[in-house]
Amino acid sequence: MLGPGKADLLEGIRETGSIAAAGRKMSMSYKRAWSLVEEMNHAFKEPLVASARGGSKGGGAHLTNAGEAVLAHYREIIALTETACADRISAIQGMLLDMSGEK
Amino acid sequence: MLGPGKADLLEGIRETGSIAAAGRKMSMSYKRAWSLVEEMNHAFKEPLVASARGGSKGGGAHLTNAGEAVLAHYREIIALTETACADRISAIQGMLLDMSGEK
């Protein structure tokens, strides 16, 4: 339902106010970016992204309250995981061969 | 380097004392199980699995101290992630359509 790609796309829409611009930042086609947005909007009870095609504002887009909430929860999950597991991940990495400089 | 499949294989070797038996429990071919074990043994500074082909014990296998440690760290990472993120994961799930009964 939500992974790093979709989360970054939401973040990009939040920053640029445009689905197309958010997609471009990720080297994603306009079609692909729209398709991911529609997928997310259909998967959730409320749409995560609201967009206006054409008009004076020329197709702007923004995150809805639901979109802001989902993005915040997602970012927090990543941060909590990294914090909670940092020592264990380091311990395993320290046991691996040839991991110097790698993550 | 390590995901649910390899972790379960280590767990199976720990329980059964046999690479073949551990693989069978996971519907994995003997060849595939051995190949995963060799991959792990080569990726880490010390082998995770020690095995004796043939002999009176007939090809038994067991986790080394390094294998026990890696498995324990891995299990702890999964448990910590689930604990740390439970509320956030629930929050996102509650916003999804048609997720009743699913994880």
PDB file of N, CA, C and O in Angstrom, chain A residues 1-2 42-45 66 69-70 72-74 76-77 80-81 84-85 88-89 91-92 94-97, chain B residues 1-2 42-45 66 69-70 72-74 76-77 80-81 84-85 88-89 91-92 94-97:
ATOM      1  N   MET A   1       0.815  -1.213   0.000  1.00  0.00           N
ATOM      2  CA  MET A   1       0.000   0.000   0.000  1.00  0.00           C
ATOM      3  C   MET A   1       0.852   1.267   0.000  1.00  0.00           C
ATOM      4  O   MET A   1       0.507   2.249  -0.617  1.00  0.00           O
ATOM      5  N   LEU A   2       1.963   1.207   0.721  1.00  0.00           N
ATOM      6  CA  LEU A   2       2.803   2.403   0.843  1.00  0.00           C
ATOM      7  C   LEU A   2       4.226   1.953   1.089  1.00  0.00           C
ATOM      8  O   LEU A   2       4.489   1.179   2.004  1.00  0.00           O
ATOM      9  N   HIS A  42      -7.395   5.485  -4.164  1.00  0.00           N
ATOM     10  CA  HIS A  42      -8.421   4.448  -4.114  1.00  0.00           C
ATOM     11  C   HIS A  42      -8.230   3.474  -2.953  1.00  0.00           C
ATOM     12  O   HIS A  42      -9.170   2.822  -2.527  1.00  0.00           O
ATOM     13  N   ALA A  43      -7.012   3.359  -2.480  1.00  0.00           N
ATOM     14  CA  ALA A  43      -6.739   2.382  -1.415  1.00  0.00           C
ATOM     15  C   ALA A  43      -7.199   2.878  -0.045  1.00  0.00           C
ATOM     16  O   ALA A  43      -7.517   2.078   0.836  1.00  0.00           O
ATOM     17  N   PHE A  44      -7.245   4.185   0.117  1.00  0.00           N
ATOM     18  CA  PHE A  44      -7.613   4.753   1.415  1.00  0.00           C
ATOM     19  C   PHE A  44      -9.061   5.230   1.427  1.00  0.00           C
ATOM     20  O   PHE A  44      -9.640   5.512   0.383  1.00  0.00           O
ATOM     21  N   LYS A  45      -9.616   5.304   2.615  1.00  0.00           N
ATOM     22  CA  LYS A  45     -11.008   5.738   2.763  1.00  0.00           C
ATOM     23  C   LYS A  45     -11.197   7.151   2.216  1.00  0.00           C
ATOM     24  O   LYS A  45     -12.221   7.460   1.618  1.00  0.00           O
ATOM     25  N   ALA A  66      -5.804  13.692   5.202  1.00  0.00           N
ATOM     26  CA  ALA A  66      -5.491  12.260   5.270  1.00  0.00           C
ATOM     27  C   ALA A  66      -4.095  12.005   4.710  1.00  0.00           C
ATOM     28  O   ALA A  66      -3.329  11.208   5.262  1.00  0.00           O
ATOM     29  N   ALA A  69      -1.479  13.041   7.155  1.00  0.00           N
ATOM     30  CA  ALA A  69      -1.424  12.119   8.289  1.00  0.00           C
ATOM     31  C   ALA A  69      -0.700  10.823   7.911  1.00  0.00           C
ATOM     32  O   ALA A  69       0.166  10.341   8.657  1.00  0.00           O
ATOM     33  N   VAL A  70      -1.041  10.268   6.751  1.00  0.00           N
ATOM     34  CA  VAL A  70      -0.410   9.013   6.328  1.00  0.00           C
ATOM     35  C   VAL A  70       1.091   9.218   6.132  1.00  0.00           C
ATOM     36  O   VAL A  70       1.908   8.391   6.570  1.00  0.00           O
ATOM     37  N   ALA A  72       3.021  11.426   7.561  1.00  0.00           N
ATOM     38  CA  ALA A  72       3.659  11.606   8.872  1.00  0.00           C
ATOM     39  C   ALA A  72       3.817  10.257   9.587  1.00  0.00           C
ATOM     40  O   ALA A  72       4.874   9.962  10.151  1.00  0.00           O
ATOM     41  N   HIS A  73       2.780   9.433   9.550  1.00  0.00           N
ATOM     42  CA  HIS A  73       2.864   8.111  10.181  1.00  0.00           C
ATOM     43  C   HIS A  73       3.980   7.284   9.527  1.00  0.00           C
ATOM     44  O   HIS A  73       4.756   6.626  10.198  1.00  0.00           O
ATOM     45  N   TYR A  74       4.033   7.333   8.213  1.00  0.00           N
ATOM     46  CA  TYR A  74       5.026   6.542   7.492  1.00  0.00           C
ATOM     47  C   TYR A  74       6.445   6.968   7.868  1.00  0.00           C
ATOM     48  O   TYR A  74       7.306   6.138   8.154  1.00  0.00           O
ATOM     49  N   GLU A  76       7.416   8.391  10.489  1.00  0.00           N
ATOM     50  CA  GLU A  76       7.669   8.042  11.889  1.00  0.00           C
ATOM     51  C   GLU A  76       8.009   6.550  12.020  1.00  0.00           C
ATOM     52  O   GLU A  76       8.871   6.170  12.828  1.00  0.00           O
ATOM     53  N   ILE A  77       7.347   5.719  11.237  1.00  0.00           N
ATOM     54  CA  ILE A  77       7.639   4.275  11.259  1.00  0.00           C
ATOM     55  C   ILE A  77       9.104   4.037  10.868  1.00  0.00           C
ATOM     56  O   ILE A  77       9.826   3.275  11.521  1.00  0.00           O
ATOM     57  N   LEU A  80      11.381   5.380  13.707  1.00  0.00           N
ATOM     58  CA  LEU A  80      11.327   4.525  14.901  1.00  0.00           C
ATOM     59  C   LEU A  80      12.086   3.225  14.675  1.00  0.00           C
ATOM     60  O   LEU A  80      12.790   2.735  15.561  1.00  0.00           O
ATOM     61  N   THR A  81      11.937   2.666  13.474  1.00  0.00           N
ATOM     62  CA  THR A  81      12.623   1.413  13.163  1.00  0.00           C
ATOM     63  C   THR A  81      14.128   1.617  13.222  1.00  0.00           C
ATOM     64  O   THR A  81      14.857   0.831  13.829  1.00  0.00           O
ATOM     65  N   ALA A  84      15.138   2.212  16.944  1.00  0.00           N
ATOM     66  CA  ALA A  84      14.968   1.041  17.812  1.00  0.00           C
ATOM     67  C   ALA A  84      15.974  -0.054  17.476  1.00  0.00           C
ATOM     68  O   ALA A  84      16.396  -0.807  18.344  1.00  0.00           O
ATOM     69  N   CYS A  85      16.368  -0.151  16.226  1.00  0.00           N
ATOM     70  CA  CYS A  85      17.167  -1.296  15.789  1.00  0.00           C
ATOM     71  C   CYS A  85      18.619  -0.953  15.501  1.00  0.00           C
ATOM     72  O   CYS A  85      19.380  -1.827  15.078  1.00  0.00           O
ATOM     73  N   ARG A  88      21.271  -3.334  16.979  1.00  0.00           N
ATOM     74  CA  ARG A  88      21.207  -4.699  16.432  1.00  0.00           C
ATOM     75  C   ARG A  88      21.694  -4.744  14.985  1.00  0.00           C
ATOM     76  O   ARG A  88      22.368  -5.692  14.588  1.00  0.00           O
ATOM     77  N   ILE A  89      21.303  -3.722  14.219  1.00  0.00           N
ATOM     78  CA  ILE A  89      21.736  -3.673  12.820  1.00  0.00           C
ATOM     79  C   ILE A  89      23.257  -3.519  12.780  1.00  0.00           C
ATOM     80  O   ILE A  89      23.941  -4.211  12.023  1.00  0.00           O
ATOM     81  N   ALA A  91      25.340  -4.494  14.992  1.00  0.00           N
ATOM     82  CA  ALA A  91      25.953  -5.749  15.449  1.00  0.00           C
ATOM     83  C   ALA A  91      26.064  -6.745  14.302  1.00  0.00           C
ATOM     84  O   ALA A  91      27.101  -7.383  14.109  1.00  0.00           O
ATOM     85  N   ILE A  92      25.009  -6.875  13.528  1.00  0.00           N
ATOM     86  CA  ILE A  92      25.049  -7.802  12.385  1.00  0.00           C
ATOM     87  C   ILE A  92      26.048  -7.298  11.342  1.00  0.00           C
ATOM     88  O   ILE A  92      26.845  -8.072  10.809  1.00  0.00           O
ATOM     89  N   GLY A  94      28.656  -5.572  11.769  1.00  0.00           N
ATOM     90  CA  GLY A  94      30.020  -5.785  12.237  1.00  0.00           C
ATOM     91  C   GLY A  94      30.506  -7.216  12.065  1.00  0.00           C
ATOM     92  O   GLY A  94      31.706  -7.476  12.081  1.00  0.00           O
ATOM     93  N   MET A  95      29.569  -8.145  11.898  1.00  0.00           N
ATOM     94  CA  MET A  95      29.934  -9.548  11.718  1.00  0.00           C
ATOM     95  C   MET A  95      30.086  -9.928  10.245  1.00  0.00           C
ATOM     96  O   MET A  95      30.535 -11.026   9.923  1.00  0.00           O
ATOM     97  N   LEU A  96      29.671  -9.012   9.364  1.00  0.00           N
ATOM     98  CA  LEU A  96      29.751  -9.296   7.931  1.00  0.00           C
ATOM     99  C   LEU A  96      31.152  -9.036   7.396  1.00  0.00           C
ATOM    100  O   LEU A  96      31.866  -8.168   7.880  1.00  0.00           O
ATOM    101  N   LEU A  97      31.517  -9.750   6.359  1.00  0.00           N
ATOM    102  CA  LEU A  97      32.767  -9.505   5.649  1.00  0.00           C
ATOM    103  C   LEU A  97      32.604  -8.297   4.738  1.00  0.00           C
ATOM    104  O   LEU A  97      31.521  -8.075   4.181  1.00  0.00           O
TER     105      LEU A  97
ATOM    106  N   MET B   1      21.528  -9.680   2.761  1.00  0.00           N
ATOM    107  CA  MET B   1      22.371 -10.610   3.523  1.00  0.00           C
ATOM    108  C   MET B   1      21.539 -11.571   4.369  1.00  0.00           C
ATOM    109  O   MET B   1      21.871 -12.713   4.532  1.00  0.00           O
ATOM    110  N   LEU B   2      20.424 -11.034   4.882  1.00  0.00           N
ATOM    111  CA  LEU B   2      19.609 -11.860   5.769  1.00  0.00           C
ATOM    112  C   LEU B   2      18.172 -11.361   5.716  1.00  0.00           C
ATOM    113  O   LEU B   2      17.925 -10.178   5.919  1.00  0.00           O
ATOM    114  N   HIS B  42      29.675 -17.546   3.670  1.00  0.00           N
ATOM    115  CA  HIS B  42      30.695 -16.747   2.995  1.00  0.00           C
ATOM    116  C   HIS B  42      30.524 -15.251   3.235  1.00  0.00           C
ATOM    117  O   HIS B  42      31.467 -14.489   3.097  1.00  0.00           O
ATOM    118  N   ALA B  43      29.303 -14.835   3.557  1.00  0.00           N
ATOM    119  CA  ALA B  43      29.051 -13.400   3.739  1.00  0.00           C
ATOM    120  C   ALA B  43      29.560 -12.897   5.088  1.00  0.00           C
ATOM    121  O   ALA B  43      29.896 -11.724   5.217  1.00  0.00           O
ATOM    122  N   PHE B  44      29.631 -13.793   6.050  1.00  0.00           N
ATOM    123  CA  PHE B  44      30.044 -13.371   7.393  1.00  0.00           C
ATOM    124  C   PHE B  44      31.502 -13.748   7.676  1.00  0.00           C
ATOM    125  O   PHE B  44      32.041 -14.669   7.064  1.00  0.00           O
ATOM    126  N   LYS B  45      32.091 -13.023   8.594  1.00  0.00           N
ATOM    127  CA  LYS B  45      33.497 -13.265   8.945  1.00  0.00           C
ATOM    128  C   LYS B  45      33.693 -14.686   9.451  1.00  0.00           C
ATOM    129  O   LYS B  45      34.693 -15.328   9.172  1.00  0.00           O
ATOM    130  N   ALA B  66      28.486 -17.655  16.149  1.00  0.00           N
ATOM    131  CA  ALA B  66      28.161 -16.518  15.281  1.00  0.00           C
ATOM    132  C   ALA B  66      26.742 -16.680  14.725  1.00  0.00           C
ATOM    133  O   ALA B  66      25.979 -15.714  14.642  1.00  0.00           O
ATOM    134  N   ALA B  69      24.228 -15.843  17.333  1.00  0.00           N
ATOM    135  CA  ALA B  69      24.187 -14.404  17.596  1.00  0.00           C
ATOM    136  C   ALA B  69      23.438 -13.661  16.483  1.00  0.00           C
ATOM    137  O   ALA B  69      22.591 -12.805  16.755  1.00  0.00           O
ATOM    138  N   VAL B  70      23.733 -13.998  15.247  1.00  0.00           N
ATOM    139  CA  VAL B  70      23.071 -13.322  14.122  1.00  0.00           C
ATOM    140  C   VAL B  70      21.570 -13.586  14.163  1.00  0.00           C
ATOM    141  O   VAL B  70      20.756 -12.674  13.971  1.00  0.00           O
ATOM    142  N   ALA B  72      19.704 -14.301  16.738  1.00  0.00           N
ATOM    143  CA  ALA B  72      19.109 -13.582  17.866  1.00  0.00           C
ATOM    144  C   ALA B  72      18.956 -12.092  17.534  1.00  0.00           C
ATOM    145  O   ALA B  72      17.921 -11.482  17.800  1.00  0.00           O
ATOM    146  N   HIS B  73      19.999 -11.499  16.927  1.00  0.00           N
ATOM    147  CA  HIS B  73      19.909 -10.089  16.550  1.00  0.00           C
ATOM    148  C   HIS B  73      18.764  -9.879  15.553  1.00  0.00           C
ATOM    149  O   HIS B  73      17.997  -8.935  15.661  1.00  0.00           O
ATOM    150  N   TYR B  74      18.674 -10.764  14.590  1.00  0.00           N
ATOM    151  CA  TYR B  74      17.634 -10.623  13.561  1.00  0.00           C
ATOM    152  C   TYR B  74      16.242 -10.694  14.176  1.00  0.00           C
ATOM    153  O   TYR B  74      15.377  -9.862  13.897  1.00  0.00           O
ATOM    154  N   GLU B  76      15.385 -10.042  17.125  1.00  0.00           N
ATOM    155  CA  GLU B  76      15.167  -8.860  17.966  1.00  0.00           C
ATOM    156  C   GLU B  76      14.818  -7.642  17.112  1.00  0.00           C
ATOM    157  O   GLU B  76      13.968  -6.836  17.494  1.00  0.00           O
ATOM    158  N   ILE B  77      15.434  -7.534  15.944  1.00  0.00           N
ATOM    159  CA  ILE B  77      15.117  -6.416  15.039  1.00  0.00           C
ATOM    160  C   ILE B  77      13.642  -6.477  14.635  1.00  0.00           C
ATOM    161  O   ILE B  77      12.932  -5.468  14.660  1.00  0.00           O
ATOM    162  N   LEU B  80      11.479  -5.613  17.751  1.00  0.00           N
ATOM    163  CA  LEU B  80      11.568  -4.189  18.097  1.00  0.00           C
ATOM    164  C   LEU B  80      10.778  -3.347  17.105  1.00  0.00           C
ATOM    165  O   LEU B  80      10.099  -2.392  17.483  1.00  0.00           O
ATOM    166  N   THR B  81      10.887  -3.694  15.836  1.00  0.00           N
ATOM    167  CA  THR B  81      10.167  -2.942  14.807  1.00  0.00           C
ATOM    168  C   THR B  81       8.675  -3.042  15.041  1.00  0.00           C
ATOM    169  O   THR B  81       7.949  -2.042  15.010  1.00  0.00           O
ATOM    170  N   ALA B  84       7.820  -1.054  18.281  1.00  0.00           N
ATOM    171  CA  ALA B  84       7.998   0.397  18.184  1.00  0.00           C
ATOM    172  C   ALA B  84       6.970   1.029  17.260  1.00  0.00           C
ATOM    173  O   ALA B  84       6.561   2.169  17.466  1.00  0.00           O
ATOM    174  N   CYS B  85       6.538   0.292  16.249  1.00  0.00           N
ATOM    175  CA  CYS B  85       5.701   0.895  15.214  1.00  0.00           C
ATOM    176  C   CYS B  85       4.255   0.464  15.277  1.00  0.00           C
ATOM    177  O   CYS B  85       3.456   0.865  14.417  1.00  0.00           O
ATOM    178  N   ARG B  88       1.599   3.268  14.954  1.00  0.00           N
ATOM    179  CA  ARG B  88       1.626   3.956  13.663  1.00  0.00           C
ATOM    180  C   ARG B  88       1.095   3.068  12.551  1.00  0.00           C
ATOM    181  O   ARG B  88       0.394   3.519  11.654  1.00  0.00           O
ATOM    182  N   ILE B  89       1.464   1.776  12.614  1.00  0.00           N
ATOM    183  CA  ILE B  89       0.983   0.834  11.597  1.00  0.00           C
ATOM    184  C   ILE B  89      -0.532   0.711  11.708  1.00  0.00           C
ATOM    185  O   ILE B  89      -1.246   0.743  10.705  1.00  0.00           O
ATOM    186  N   ALA B  91      -2.549   2.931  12.825  1.00  0.00           N
ATOM    187  CA  ALA B  91      -3.161   4.185  12.377  1.00  0.00           C
ATOM    188  C   ALA B  91      -3.318   4.191  10.859  1.00  0.00           C
ATOM    189  O   ALA B  91      -4.376   4.547  10.333  1.00  0.00           O
ATOM    190  N   ILE B  92      -2.276   3.772  10.152  1.00  0.00           N
ATOM    191  CA  ILE B  92      -2.374   3.730   8.684  1.00  0.00           C
ATOM    192  C   ILE B  92      -3.398   2.685   8.261  1.00  0.00           C
ATOM    193  O   ILE B  92      -4.229   2.930   7.382  1.00  0.00           O
ATOM    194  N   GLY B  94      -5.988   1.702   9.790  1.00  0.00           N
ATOM    195  CA  GLY B  94      -7.335   2.188  10.053  1.00  0.00           C
ATOM    196  C   GLY B  94      -7.841   3.159   9.001  1.00  0.00           C
ATOM    197  O   GLY B  94      -9.044   3.370   8.870  1.00  0.00           O
ATOM    198  N   MET B  95      -6.913   3.735   8.253  1.00  0.00           N
ATOM    199  CA  MET B  95      -7.299   4.686   7.201  1.00  0.00           C
ATOM    200  C   MET B  95      -7.501   4.020   5.860  1.00  0.00           C
ATOM    201  O   MET B  95      -7.972   4.640   4.902  1.00  0.00           O
ATOM    202  N   LEU B  96      -7.110   2.750   5.761  1.00  0.00           N
ATOM    203  CA  LEU B  96      -7.242   2.025   4.495  1.00  0.00           C
ATOM    204  C   LEU B  96      -8.651   1.492   4.304  1.00  0.00           C
ATOM    205  O   LEU B  96      -9.348   1.171   5.268  1.00  0.00           O
ATOM    206  N   LEU B  97      -9.055   1.360   3.062  1.00  0.00           N
ATOM    207  CA  LEU B  97     -10.328   0.732   2.716  1.00  0.00           C
ATOM    208  C   LEU B  97     -10.198  -0.788   2.820  1.00  0.00           C
ATOM    209  O   LEU B  97      -9.130  -1.334   2.526  1.00  0.00           O
TER     210      LEU B  97
END
